[in-house]
Amino acid sequence: MNYPVWYLPETGGGLLIALIAITHVFVAHFAVGGGLYLVLTERKGLRENNPDILAFTKRHTRFFMLVTMVYGGITGVGIWFIISLVQPAATSLLIHTFVYGWAAEWVWFLVEITALLVYYYTFDRMDSRTHQAVGWIYFVAAWLSLFLINGIIDFMLTPGAWVVDHNFWSGFFNPSFWPSLFFRTFLSFMLAGLYAFVTCAFLKDPGFKAKMTRYSGTWALGSLTLMLPCAYWYFAILPEPARALVTGSSPTIRAAGEFALYAMVATMILLLLLTVIRPAYNSKAVAILALVPAFLLLGAFEWTREAARRPFVLNQVMYSNGVTLAEAEELQGESFLARTKWAAVHEVSDENLTRAGAELFKFQCYACHTIGGLNNDILPKTAAMDFPTLHGYLLNVIHKRPYMQPFLGTEEEAAALAAYIVGELHGKDVDPALLEAPTGQGQKLYEENCVGCHGLDIIEEWAQGLTLSEIIAGLESLSSLNDMMENFSGTTAEKELLAGFFQSPRAQPLSDVETGRAIFEQNCTGCHGSDVIVDWSQGRSVKAIAEALVALGKLNPMMAGLSLDDAERQAVAAWALSGREGEEQ
């Protein structure tokens, strides 16, 4: 809201962050664990007085230095560039909150670079005791970098008491700090062993290659075993909303979490094969293959951790679109565009409806959604919605999709966004009059003033046969009908709207089919078109469909049962069957 948006609707900024960050993190963890692997492997060679192990260590150090210092360094800088472009508000908050933490991390990174260069270029030129001391300096500096970065990135998921006191230490030593630190430490050790397979694959002596492959595999397998309880610990401390997202309330996040488990199993199988069963199988292709599931494991973990914050980029602090919770509260009922400095338009009119909607999409939706892109494409998610349906969905999205941020702005701005998506992107008809029809506003007045005590059947019975003027007169003298009621005190226009609603066919109770369709549009159209539901209902009775709605997870583990009462489930079933029968006719 306070920064311009780097707008790439077909790709989305989140995908670019992921491409750079995940590859960087895969190398950065190697930079930590690999430091310990090097110094302990050198020590092993010295203890066994084995020049082959020492030569292997030197060769692996060169590979290690090129991967971590060159690619790791470039992508590390790349992360700063990309997050500053895609999430400037969140980046600014992290810098201002943890400025001394960042400064300390850069100091340790400088120590890392210096120590690693000294370690490599003094191999065979420095006494072993001093040389190992340099190796230990590198590892400690690398682990302290992890220590510092860990506190900051986990603050984004579990800010803890910082939300209240804004204290550096409260944010740094947040609830997920320790489980994440242990998890990442053992993860880095596992990757050190896996990366070592690559150097092992280039060894000429089959016996020595098998020996070092088994040694490296033992490193990785032992670290993976220790990593498992840390992963459970990490999951256990997640705040309830994040845990719910991971376990199923968001299908995509749950799928990513399950993918991480599959990748972990695949990694363990490959490690068992190369460590226990057949270390001689190691080759250049196999070594690269062993890194693939580990990369997928790390990628799925990082994606799940990031997504578990939804709808926040900084949990309970800032929404994904860069609007803080405090700013969101100030925007209740206020114009979003009027407060958005870099928007091309600052108010909605009939002439700029879709243009204003495009700006609203850019500043409110683009942080998570693309247009025709790979990442969370908005088009299939809204394909089944018409203009009034999407407008109503936007106004209630936080209740329908708790992992989505609320729409911020006025109803007119919600209409503009709906018009842009439905009209501009989908090419459907958009008629603002559908939102402004007297019966629509009259129904809203009824829901705000009468529905708590009176059902539509009572209103229908009272209004039957009365003219519009007589209904208005009745609204002005409700106390004469029942001394427990107050006279309706709305404006003349509101009285006319409410009277028109009572007199119109919309005052009639909706049929089960109409009610079912409304429930479908409110709860299901984000993922399913009506044709999917109609096809699924083939051959089922109303009772069978209604029962299935309670246990949708049995149909697809990514879906949760709808929280509907019996009558509402019956209505959805009736609507689904009516659609099927209509097609058959």
Coordinates of C-alpha atoms in Angstrom, one line a residue:
M1 CA 0.0 0.0 0.0
N2 CA 2.9 2.4 0.8
Y3 CA 5.2 1.0 -1.9
P4 CA 5.0 0.5 -5.7
V5 CA 4.4 -3.0 -6.9
W6 CA 6.7 -4.8 -9.3
Y7 CA 3.9 -6.3 -11.3
L8 CA 4.5 -9.5 -13.2
P9 CA 1.0 -11.0 -13.4
E10 CA 1.9 -14.1 -15.4
T11 CA 4.7 -15.3 -13.0
G12 CA 4.2 -13.6 -9.7
G13 CA 6.9 -12.4 -7.4
G14 CA 6.5 -15.3 -5.0
L15 CA 7.7 -17.8 -7.6
L16 CA 10.8 -15.7 -8.3
I17 CA 11.6 -15.6 -4.6
A18 CA 11.1 -19.4 -4.3
L19 CA 13.4 -20.1 -7.3
I20 CA 16.3 -18.0 -5.8
A21 CA 15.7 -18.7 -2.1
I22 CA 15.3 -22.5 -2.2
T23 CA 18.4 -23.1 -4.3
H24 CA 20.3 -20.6 -2.0
V25 CA 19.1 -22.3 1.1
F26 CA 20.1 -25.7 -0.3
V27 CA 23.6 -24.5 -0.7
A28 CA 23.7 -22.4 2.5
H29 CA 22.9 -25.3 4.7
F30 CA 25.7 -27.2 3.0
A31 CA 28.0 -24.3 3.8
V32 CA 27.2 -24.9 7.5
G33 CA 27.3 -28.7 7.8
G34 CA 30.0 -29.0 5.2
G35 CA 32.4 -27.0 7.5
L36 CA 32.1 -29.6 10.2
Y37 CA 32.4 -32.5 7.7
L38 CA 35.7 -31.0 6.4
V39 CA 37.4 -30.5 9.7
L40 CA 36.3 -33.9 11.1
T41 CA 37.3 -35.7 7.9
E42 CA 40.7 -34.1 8.0
R43 CA 41.0 -35.2 11.6
K44 CA 40.1 -38.7 10.5
G45 CA 42.8 -38.7 7.9
L46 CA 45.4 -37.4 10.4
R47 CA 44.5 -40.0 13.0
E48 CA 44.6 -42.8 10.6
N49 CA 47.7 -41.4 9.0
N50 CA 45.9 -41.8 5.6
P51 CA 47.1 -39.5 2.9
D52 CA 44.2 -40.6 0.6
I53 CA 41.7 -39.2 3.1
L54 CA 43.6 -35.9 3.4
A55 CA 43.8 -35.6 -0.4
F56 CA 40.1 -36.3 -0.6
T57 CA 39.4 -33.6 2.0
K58 CA 41.5 -31.1 0.1
R59 CA 39.7 -32.0 -3.2
H60 CA 36.3 -31.8 -1.4
T61 CA 37.2 -28.4 0.1
R62 CA 37.7 -27.0 -3.4
F63 CA 34.3 -28.2 -4.5
F64 CA 32.8 -26.9 -1.3
M65 CA 34.4 -23.5 -1.7
L66 CA 33.2 -23.1 -5.3
V67 CA 29.6 -24.1 -4.5
T68 CA 29.1 -22.2 -1.3
M69 CA 31.2 -19.1 -1.9
V70 CA 30.4 -18.5 -5.5
Y71 CA 26.8 -19.8 -6.0
G72 CA 25.8 -19.3 -2.4
G73 CA 27.2 -15.8 -2.3
I74 CA 25.5 -14.7 -5.6
T75 CA 22.1 -16.1 -4.6
G76 CA 22.4 -14.6 -1.2
V77 CA 22.7 -11.2 -2.7
G78 CA 19.9 -12.1 -5.2
I79 CA 17.6 -12.9 -2.3
W80 CA 18.0 -9.3 -1.0
F81 CA 17.2 -7.9 -4.4
I82 CA 14.2 -10.0 -5.0
I83 CA 12.5 -9.6 -1.6
S84 CA 13.1 -5.9 -1.7
L85 CA 11.3 -5.8 -5.1
V86 CA 8.5 -8.2 -4.2
Q87 CA 7.9 -7.6 -0.5
P88 CA 9.4 -4.1 0.2
A89 CA 7.2 -3.4 3.3
A90 CA 8.1 -6.7 5.0
T91 CA 11.8 -6.3 4.1
S92 CA 11.8 -2.9 5.6
L93 CA 10.2 -4.1 8.8
L94 CA 12.7 -7.0 9.2
I95 CA 15.7 -4.6 8.6
H96 CA 14.5 -2.1 11.1
T97 CA 13.6 -4.7 13.7
F98 CA 16.7 -6.8 13.5
V99 CA 19.3 -4.3 12.1
Y100 CA 22.0 -5.4 14.6
G101 CA 21.2 -9.1 14.0
W102 CA 21.8 -8.5 10.3
A103 CA 25.0 -6.6 11.0
A104 CA 26.3 -9.5 13.2
E105 CA 25.4 -12.0 10.5
W106 CA 27.4 -10.1 7.9
V107 CA 30.4 -10.0 10.2
W108 CA 30.3 -13.8 10.7
F109 CA 29.9 -14.2 6.9
L110 CA 33.0 -12.2 6.4
V111 CA 34.8 -14.5 8.9
E112 CA 33.5 -17.5 7.0
I113 CA 34.9 -16.3 3.7
T114 CA 38.3 -15.5 5.2
A115 CA 38.6 -18.7 7.1
L116 CA 37.6 -20.9 4.1
L117 CA 40.1 -19.2 1.8
V118 CA 42.8 -19.7 4.4
Y119 CA 41.8 -23.3 5.0
Y120 CA 41.9 -24.2 1.3
Y121 CA 45.0 -22.4 0.3
T122 CA 47.1 -23.5 3.2
F123 CA 46.4 -27.2 2.8
D124 CA 49.8 -29.0 3.1
R125 CA 51.4 -25.6 3.8
M126 CA 50.4 -25.1 7.5
D127 CA 50.9 -27.4 10.5
S128 CA 47.9 -29.7 11.0
R129 CA 46.9 -28.3 14.4
T130 CA 46.7 -24.7 13.2
H131 CA 45.0 -25.8 10.0
Q132 CA 42.3 -27.6 11.9
A133 CA 41.8 -24.6 14.1
V134 CA 41.1 -22.5 11.0
G135 CA 38.6 -25.2 9.9
W136 CA 36.9 -24.9 13.3
I137 CA 36.8 -21.1 13.0
Y138 CA 35.0 -21.5 9.7
F139 CA 32.5 -24.0 11.0
V140 CA 31.7 -21.9 14.2
A141 CA 31.3 -18.7 12.1
A142 CA 29.0 -20.5 9.6
W143 CA 26.9 -22.0 12.4
L144 CA 26.6 -18.6 14.1
S145 CA 25.3 -17.2 10.7
L146 CA 22.7 -19.9 10.8
F147 CA 21.9 -19.1 14.4
L148 CA 21.3 -15.4 13.5
I149 CA 19.3 -16.0 10.3
N150 CA 17.2 -18.7 12.0
G151 CA 15.9 -16.3 14.6
I152 CA 14.9 -13.7 12.0
I153 CA 13.2 -16.1 9.5
D154 CA 11.3 -17.9 12.3
F155 CA 10.1 -14.6 13.6
M156 CA 8.1 -14.3 10.4
L157 CA 6.2 -17.4 11.4
T158 CA 6.0 -17.1 15.2
P159 CA 6.7 -13.5 16.3
G160 CA 5.6 -14.4 19.8
A161 CA 5.7 -11.7 22.4
W162 CA 7.2 -9.2 19.9
V163 CA 3.7 -8.5 18.8
V164 CA 3.1 -6.9 22.2
D165 CA 6.4 -5.5 23.3
H166 CA 8.3 -5.0 20.0
N167 CA 11.5 -6.1 21.8
F168 CA 14.4 -7.4 19.7
W169 CA 15.0 -10.4 21.9
S170 CA 11.3 -11.3 22.1
G171 CA 11.2 -11.5 18.3
F172 CA 14.6 -13.2 17.9
F173 CA 14.1 -15.9 20.5
N174 CA 10.6 -16.6 19.3
P175 CA 8.6 -19.8 20.0
S176 CA 10.0 -21.7 17.0
F177 CA 13.6 -20.6 17.4
W178 CA 15.0 -23.6 19.1
P179 CA 13.2 -26.4 17.2
S180 CA 14.0 -24.7 14.0
L181 CA 17.7 -24.3 14.9
F182 CA 18.1 -28.0 15.8
F183 CA 16.2 -29.1 12.7
R184 CA 18.3 -26.9 10.4
T185 CA 21.6 -27.9 12.1
F186 CA 20.9 -31.6 11.6
L187 CA 19.6 -30.8 8.1
S188 CA 22.9 -29.1 7.3
F189 CA 24.9 -32.1 8.5
M190 CA 22.7 -34.4 6.3
L191 CA 23.4 -32.3 3.3
A192 CA 27.1 -32.3 4.0
G193 CA 27.1 -36.1 3.7
L194 CA 25.0 -36.1 0.5
Y195 CA 27.2 -33.4 -1.2
A196 CA 30.2 -35.5 -0.3
F197 CA 28.9 -38.3 -2.5
V198 CA 29.7 -36.0 -5.5
T199 CA 33.4 -35.9 -4.6
C200 CA 33.4 -39.6 -3.7
A201 CA 32.0 -40.4 -7.2
F202 CA 35.2 -38.9 -8.8
L203 CA 37.5 -41.2 -6.9
K204 CA 39.4 -43.7 -9.0
D205 CA 40.1 -46.5 -6.4
P206 CA 36.9 -48.5 -6.1
G207 CA 37.7 -49.7 -2.6
F208 CA 38.5 -46.2 -1.3
K209 CA 35.4 -44.8 -3.1
A210 CA 33.2 -47.3 -1.4
K211 CA 34.9 -46.5 2.0
M212 CA 34.3 -42.7 1.7
T213 CA 30.8 -43.2 0.3
R214 CA 29.9 -45.3 3.4
Y215 CA 31.6 -42.8 5.7
S216 CA 29.7 -39.9 4.1
G217 CA 26.4 -41.8 4.0
T218 CA 26.8 -42.6 7.7
W219 CA 27.0 -38.8 8.3
A220 CA 23.9 -38.2 6.3
L221 CA 21.9 -41.1 7.6
G222 CA 22.7 -40.3 11.3
S223 CA 21.8 -36.6 10.8
L224 CA 18.5 -37.5 9.1
T225 CA 17.6 -39.7 12.0
L226 CA 18.3 -36.9 14.5
M227 CA 16.4 -34.5 12.3
L228 CA 13.1 -36.4 12.6
P229 CA 12.3 -35.6 16.2
C230 CA 13.3 -32.0 15.6
A231 CA 10.8 -31.9 12.7
Y232 CA 8.0 -33.1 15.0
W233 CA 9.1 -30.6 17.7
Y234 CA 8.9 -27.9 15.1
F235 CA 5.4 -28.9 14.0
A236 CA 4.2 -29.2 17.6
I237 CA 5.0 -25.6 18.5
L238 CA 3.3 -24.1 15.5
P239 CA 0.4 -21.8 16.4
E240 CA -3.0 -23.4 15.9
P241 CA -3.9 -21.5 12.6
A242 CA -0.6 -22.6 11.0
R243 CA -1.0 -26.2 12.2
A244 CA -4.5 -26.3 10.8
L245 CA -3.3 -25.1 7.4
V246 CA -0.5 -27.7 7.3
T247 CA -2.9 -30.5 8.4
G248 CA -5.6 -29.9 5.9
S249 CA -7.6 -26.6 6.0
S250 CA -5.5 -25.5 3.0
P251 CA -5.3 -28.4 0.4
T252 CA -2.1 -27.0 -1.3
I253 CA -0.2 -26.5 2.0
R254 CA -1.1 -30.0 3.2
A255 CA 0.0 -31.4 -0.2
A256 CA 3.4 -29.7 0.2
G257 CA 3.8 -31.1 3.7
E258 CA 3.0 -34.6 2.5
F259 CA 5.4 -34.1 -0.4
A260 CA 8.1 -33.3 2.1
L261 CA 7.4 -36.6 3.9
Y262 CA 7.7 -38.5 0.7
A263 CA 10.9 -36.8 -0.2
M264 CA 12.3 -37.6 3.3
V265 CA 11.5 -41.3 2.8
A266 CA 13.1 -41.3 -0.6
T267 CA 16.2 -39.7 0.8
M268 CA 16.4 -42.3 3.6
I269 CA 16.0 -45.2 1.1
L270 CA 18.9 -43.8 -1.1
L271 CA 21.1 -43.3 2.0
L272 CA 20.4 -46.9 3.2
L273 CA 21.3 -48.2 -0.3
L274 CA 24.5 -46.2 -0.6
T275 CA 25.6 -46.6 3.1
V276 CA 24.5 -50.1 4.2
I277 CA 23.7 -52.1 1.1
R278 CA 25.8 -51.1 -1.9
P279 CA 28.2 -48.1 -1.4
A280 CA 30.0 -49.4 -4.5
Y281 CA 26.9 -48.2 -6.5
N282 CA 27.9 -44.6 -6.1
S283 CA 28.7 -42.9 -9.4
K284 CA 28.4 -39.4 -10.7
A285 CA 24.8 -39.9 -11.8
V286 CA 23.8 -41.6 -8.5
A287 CA 25.5 -38.9 -6.5
I288 CA 23.4 -36.2 -8.3
L289 CA 20.3 -38.4 -8.0
A290 CA 20.8 -38.7 -4.2
L291 CA 20.7 -34.9 -4.0
V292 CA 17.4 -34.6 -5.8
P293 CA 15.0 -35.9 -3.0
A294 CA 17.0 -33.9 -0.5
F295 CA 16.5 -30.8 -2.6
L296 CA 12.8 -31.6 -2.9
L297 CA 12.6 -32.2 0.9
L298 CA 14.1 -28.8 1.7
G299 CA 12.0 -27.1 -1.0
A300 CA 8.8 -28.6 0.3
F301 CA 9.7 -27.8 3.9
E302 CA 10.5 -24.1 3.1
W303 CA 7.4 -23.7 1.0
T304 CA 5.2 -25.2 3.7
R305 CA 6.9 -23.0 6.4
E306 CA 6.3 -19.9 4.3
A307 CA 2.7 -20.8 3.4
A308 CA 1.8 -21.7 6.9
R309 CA 1.8 -18.0 7.7
R310 CA -1.1 -17.3 5.4
P311 CA -2.6 -14.8 5.0
F312 CA 0.4 -13.1 6.5
V313 CA 3.9 -12.4 5.3
L314 CA 4.8 -11.6 8.9
N315 CA 2.4 -13.7 11.0
Q316 CA -0.1 -11.6 13.0
V317 CA 1.8 -8.5 11.9
M318 CA 1.5 -7.9 8.2
Y319 CA -0.7 -9.4 5.5
S320 CA 0.9 -10.8 2.3
N321 CA 0.0 -7.6 0.4
G322 CA 2.1 -5.5 2.7
V323 CA -0.7 -4.1 4.8
T324 CA -0.2 -4.3 8.5
L325 CA -3.0 -5.3 10.8
A326 CA -3.1 -1.8 12.3
E327 CA -3.5 -0.3 8.8
A328 CA -6.2 -2.9 8.0
E329 CA -8.2 -1.8 11.1
E330 CA -8.0 1.8 10.0
L331 CA -9.3 0.8 6.6
Q332 CA -12.5 -0.7 7.9
G333 CA -15.2 0.9 5.7
E334 CA -12.7 3.3 4.2
S335 CA -11.4 3.6 0.6
F336 CA -8.3 1.5 0.0
L337 CA -7.5 3.2 -3.3
A338 CA -7.6 6.6 -1.6
R339 CA -4.9 5.5 0.9
T340 CA -2.7 3.7 -1.7
K341 CA 0.0 6.1 -2.7
W342 CA 1.2 4.4 -5.9
A343 CA -2.2 3.4 -7.3
A344 CA -3.1 4.8 -10.8
V345 CA -6.6 5.7 -9.7
H346 CA -7.7 6.7 -6.2
E347 CA -11.5 6.4 -6.4
V348 CA -14.1 4.2 -8.2
S349 CA -16.5 5.6 -10.8
D350 CA -18.7 4.1 -13.5
E351 CA -16.1 5.1 -16.0
N352 CA -13.1 3.5 -14.4
L353 CA -14.7 0.5 -12.8
T354 CA -12.4 -2.2 -14.3
R355 CA -9.3 0.0 -14.2
A356 CA -9.9 0.6 -10.5
G357 CA -10.4 -3.2 -10.1
A358 CA -7.1 -3.9 -11.9
E359 CA -5.4 -1.6 -9.4
L360 CA -7.1 -3.3 -6.5
F361 CA -6.0 -6.7 -7.8
K362 CA -2.4 -5.5 -8.1
F363 CA -2.2 -4.1 -4.6
Q364 CA -4.4 -6.6 -2.8
C365 CA -4.4 -9.9 -4.7
Y366 CA -1.2 -10.1 -6.7
A367 CA 1.0 -10.9 -3.7
C368 CA -0.6 -14.4 -3.8
H369 CA -2.3 -14.8 -7.2
T370 CA -1.1 -14.7 -10.8
I371 CA -3.2 -14.3 -13.9
G372 CA -2.8 -17.3 -16.1
G373 CA 0.5 -18.2 -14.3
L374 CA 1.8 -21.2 -12.6
N375 CA 1.4 -20.0 -9.0
N376 CA -2.1 -19.8 -7.6
D377 CA -3.7 -18.7 -10.8
I378 CA -6.8 -16.6 -10.1
L379 CA -8.6 -17.6 -13.4
P380 CA -9.6 -21.2 -12.6
K381 CA -10.5 -20.2 -9.0
T382 CA -13.1 -17.7 -10.2
A383 CA -14.2 -19.3 -13.4
A384 CA -17.5 -20.5 -11.9
M385 CA -18.4 -17.1 -10.4
D386 CA -20.6 -14.4 -11.8
F387 CA -20.4 -10.8 -10.8
P388 CA -22.8 -10.7 -7.8
T389 CA -21.4 -14.0 -6.5
L390 CA -17.7 -12.8 -6.6
H391 CA -18.7 -9.5 -5.1
G392 CA -20.3 -11.2 -2.1
Y393 CA -17.4 -13.6 -1.9
L394 CA -14.9 -10.8 -1.6
L395 CA -16.8 -9.1 1.2
N396 CA -16.8 -12.4 3.2
V397 CA -13.6 -14.0 2.0
I398 CA -12.0 -14.1 5.5
H399 CA -14.9 -16.2 6.7
K400 CA -14.8 -18.6 3.7
R401 CA -11.0 -18.9 3.4
P402 CA -9.2 -18.1 6.7
Y403 CA -5.9 -18.4 4.9
M404 CA -6.8 -15.5 2.7
Q405 CA -6.6 -11.9 3.9
P406 CA -9.8 -9.9 4.1
F407 CA -10.8 -7.6 1.3
L408 CA -9.8 -4.1 2.4
G409 CA -11.9 -1.2 1.1
T410 CA -15.5 -0.1 0.4
E411 CA -18.2 -2.2 -1.2
E412 CA -17.8 -0.1 -4.3
E413 CA -14.2 -1.1 -4.5
A414 CA -15.2 -4.8 -4.0
A415 CA -17.5 -4.3 -6.9
A416 CA -14.7 -2.9 -9.0
L417 CA -12.4 -5.8 -8.2
A418 CA -15.2 -8.3 -9.0
A419 CA -15.9 -6.4 -12.3
Y420 CA -12.3 -6.6 -13.3
I421 CA -12.0 -10.3 -12.6
V422 CA -15.4 -11.3 -14.0
G423 CA -15.6 -8.8 -16.9
E424 CA -12.0 -8.1 -17.9
L425 CA -10.4 -11.4 -17.2
H426 CA -13.3 -13.8 -17.9
G427 CA -15.1 -11.8 -20.4
K428 CA -18.5 -12.2 -18.7
D429 CA -21.3 -9.6 -18.4
V430 CA -21.0 -7.2 -15.5
D431 CA -24.1 -5.2 -14.5
P432 CA -23.6 -3.1 -11.4
A433 CA -27.3 -2.7 -11.3
L434 CA -27.5 -6.3 -10.0
L435 CA -25.8 -5.0 -6.8
E436 CA -27.9 -1.9 -6.6
A437 CA -31.4 -3.3 -7.2
P438 CA -33.9 -2.0 -4.7
T439 CA -34.8 -5.5 -3.6
G440 CA -31.1 -6.2 -2.9
Q441 CA -30.8 -3.2 -0.7
G442 CA -34.1 -3.8 0.8
Q443 CA -33.1 -7.4 1.7
K444 CA -30.0 -6.0 3.4
L445 CA -32.2 -3.7 5.5
Y446 CA -34.4 -6.6 6.4
E447 CA -31.4 -8.6 7.5
E448 CA -30.0 -5.8 9.5
N449 CA -33.2 -4.8 11.2
C450 CA -35.8 -7.5 11.2
V451 CA -34.4 -11.0 10.7
G452 CA -33.5 -11.4 14.4
C453 CA -37.2 -11.7 15.3
H454 CA -39.2 -12.2 12.1
G455 CA -39.0 -14.8 9.4
L456 CA -40.0 -14.0 5.8
D457 CA -43.1 -16.1 6.2
I458 CA -44.4 -13.7 8.9
I459 CA -43.5 -10.7 6.8
E460 CA -45.2 -12.2 3.8
E461 CA -48.4 -12.9 5.7
W462 CA -48.4 -9.3 7.0
A463 CA -47.6 -7.6 3.7
Q464 CA -50.0 -9.7 1.6
G465 CA -52.5 -7.4 -0.2
L466 CA -51.0 -4.2 1.0
T467 CA -49.8 -1.4 -1.3
L468 CA -46.3 0.0 -1.1
S469 CA -47.6 3.1 0.8
E470 CA -49.5 1.0 3.3
I471 CA -46.4 -1.1 4.0
I472 CA -44.4 2.1 4.5
A473 CA -47.1 3.4 6.9
G474 CA -47.0 0.1 8.8
L475 CA -43.2 0.4 9.1
E476 CA -43.6 3.9 10.6
S477 CA -46.1 2.6 13.2
L478 CA -44.8 -0.8 14.1
S479 CA -45.4 -0.1 17.8
S480 CA -49.1 0.0 17.1
L481 CA -48.9 -3.6 15.8
N482 CA -46.8 -4.8 18.8
D483 CA -45.7 -2.6 21.6
M484 CA -42.5 -4.6 21.9
M485 CA -41.4 -3.3 18.5
E486 CA -40.0 0.1 17.7
N487 CA -41.1 2.1 14.7
F488 CA -38.7 1.8 11.8
S489 CA -36.5 4.9 11.9
G490 CA -34.8 4.7 8.5
T491 CA -34.8 7.4 5.9
T492 CA -37.6 7.8 3.4
A493 CA -35.5 6.0 0.8
E494 CA -34.7 3.1 3.2
K495 CA -38.4 2.8 4.0
E496 CA -39.2 2.5 0.3
L497 CA -36.5 0.0 -0.2
L498 CA -37.6 -2.2 2.7
A499 CA -41.2 -2.0 1.7
G500 CA -40.3 -2.9 -1.9
F501 CA -38.5 -5.9 -0.7
F502 CA -41.5 -7.0 1.4
Q503 CA -43.7 -6.6 -1.6
S504 CA -41.4 -8.2 -4.1
P505 CA -41.1 -11.9 -5.0
R506 CA -37.7 -11.9 -3.3
A507 CA -39.6 -11.8 0.0
Q508 CA -40.7 -15.4 -0.7
P509 CA -38.6 -18.0 1.0
L510 CA -36.0 -19.5 -1.3
S511 CA -36.6 -23.0 -2.6
D512 CA -34.2 -25.8 -1.6
V513 CA -32.7 -25.6 -5.0
E514 CA -32.1 -21.9 -4.8
T515 CA -30.7 -22.2 -1.3
G516 CA -28.4 -25.0 -2.3
R517 CA -27.1 -23.0 -5.2
A518 CA -26.4 -20.1 -2.9
I519 CA -24.5 -22.4 -0.5
F520 CA -22.5 -23.9 -3.3
E521 CA -21.5 -20.4 -4.6
Q522 CA -20.5 -19.3 -1.1
N523 CA -18.5 -22.4 -0.2
C524 CA -17.4 -24.3 -3.3
T525 CA -16.9 -22.2 -6.3
G526 CA -13.4 -21.2 -5.3
C527 CA -12.3 -24.7 -6.4
H528 CA -15.2 -26.4 -8.2
G529 CA -17.4 -25.6 -11.2
S530 CA -21.0 -26.7 -11.0
D531 CA -20.5 -29.3 -13.7
V532 CA -18.1 -31.1 -11.4
I533 CA -20.7 -31.3 -8.6
V534 CA -23.5 -32.3 -11.1
D535 CA -21.3 -35.1 -12.5
W536 CA -20.4 -36.3 -9.1
S537 CA -24.1 -36.5 -8.0
Q538 CA -24.8 -39.0 -10.8
G539 CA -26.6 -42.0 -9.5
R540 CA -26.8 -40.7 -5.9
S541 CA -29.8 -40.0 -3.8
V542 CA -30.4 -36.7 -1.9
K543 CA -29.6 -38.6 1.3
A544 CA -26.3 -40.0 -0.1
I545 CA -25.2 -36.6 -1.3
A546 CA -26.1 -34.9 2.0
E547 CA -24.1 -37.6 3.9
A548 CA -21.1 -37.3 1.6
L549 CA -21.0 -33.5 2.3
V550 CA -20.2 -34.3 5.9
A551 CA -17.2 -36.5 5.0
L552 CA -15.7 -34.9 1.9
G553 CA -12.2 -35.9 3.2
K554 CA -13.1 -39.5 2.2
L555 CA -13.6 -38.4 -1.4
N556 CA -10.5 -36.3 -1.4
P557 CA -8.2 -36.0 1.7
M558 CA -7.5 -32.4 0.7
M559 CA -11.1 -31.4 1.3
A560 CA -12.8 -30.8 4.7
G561 CA -16.5 -31.5 5.4
L562 CA -18.8 -28.5 5.1
S563 CA -20.0 -27.1 8.4
L564 CA -23.7 -27.2 7.4
D565 CA -26.8 -28.2 9.2
D566 CA -29.1 -31.0 7.9
A567 CA -31.4 -28.7 6.0
E568 CA -28.5 -26.9 4.3
R569 CA -27.0 -30.2 3.2
Q570 CA -30.3 -31.3 1.9
A571 CA -30.6 -28.1 -0.1
V572 CA -27.2 -28.5 -1.7
A573 CA -28.2 -32.1 -2.6
A574 CA -31.4 -30.9 -4.1
W575 CA -29.6 -28.3 -6.2
A576 CA -27.0 -30.8 -7.4
L577 CA -29.8 -33.2 -8.5
S578 CA -31.8 -30.4 -10.1
G579 CA -28.8 -29.6 -12.2
R580 CA -28.4 -33.2 -13.3
E581 CA -32.1 -33.5 -14.1
G582 CA -31.9 -30.3 -16.1
E583 CA -29.1 -31.7 -18.2
E584 CA -30.9 -35.0 -18.8
Q585 CA -33.9 -33.2 -20.1

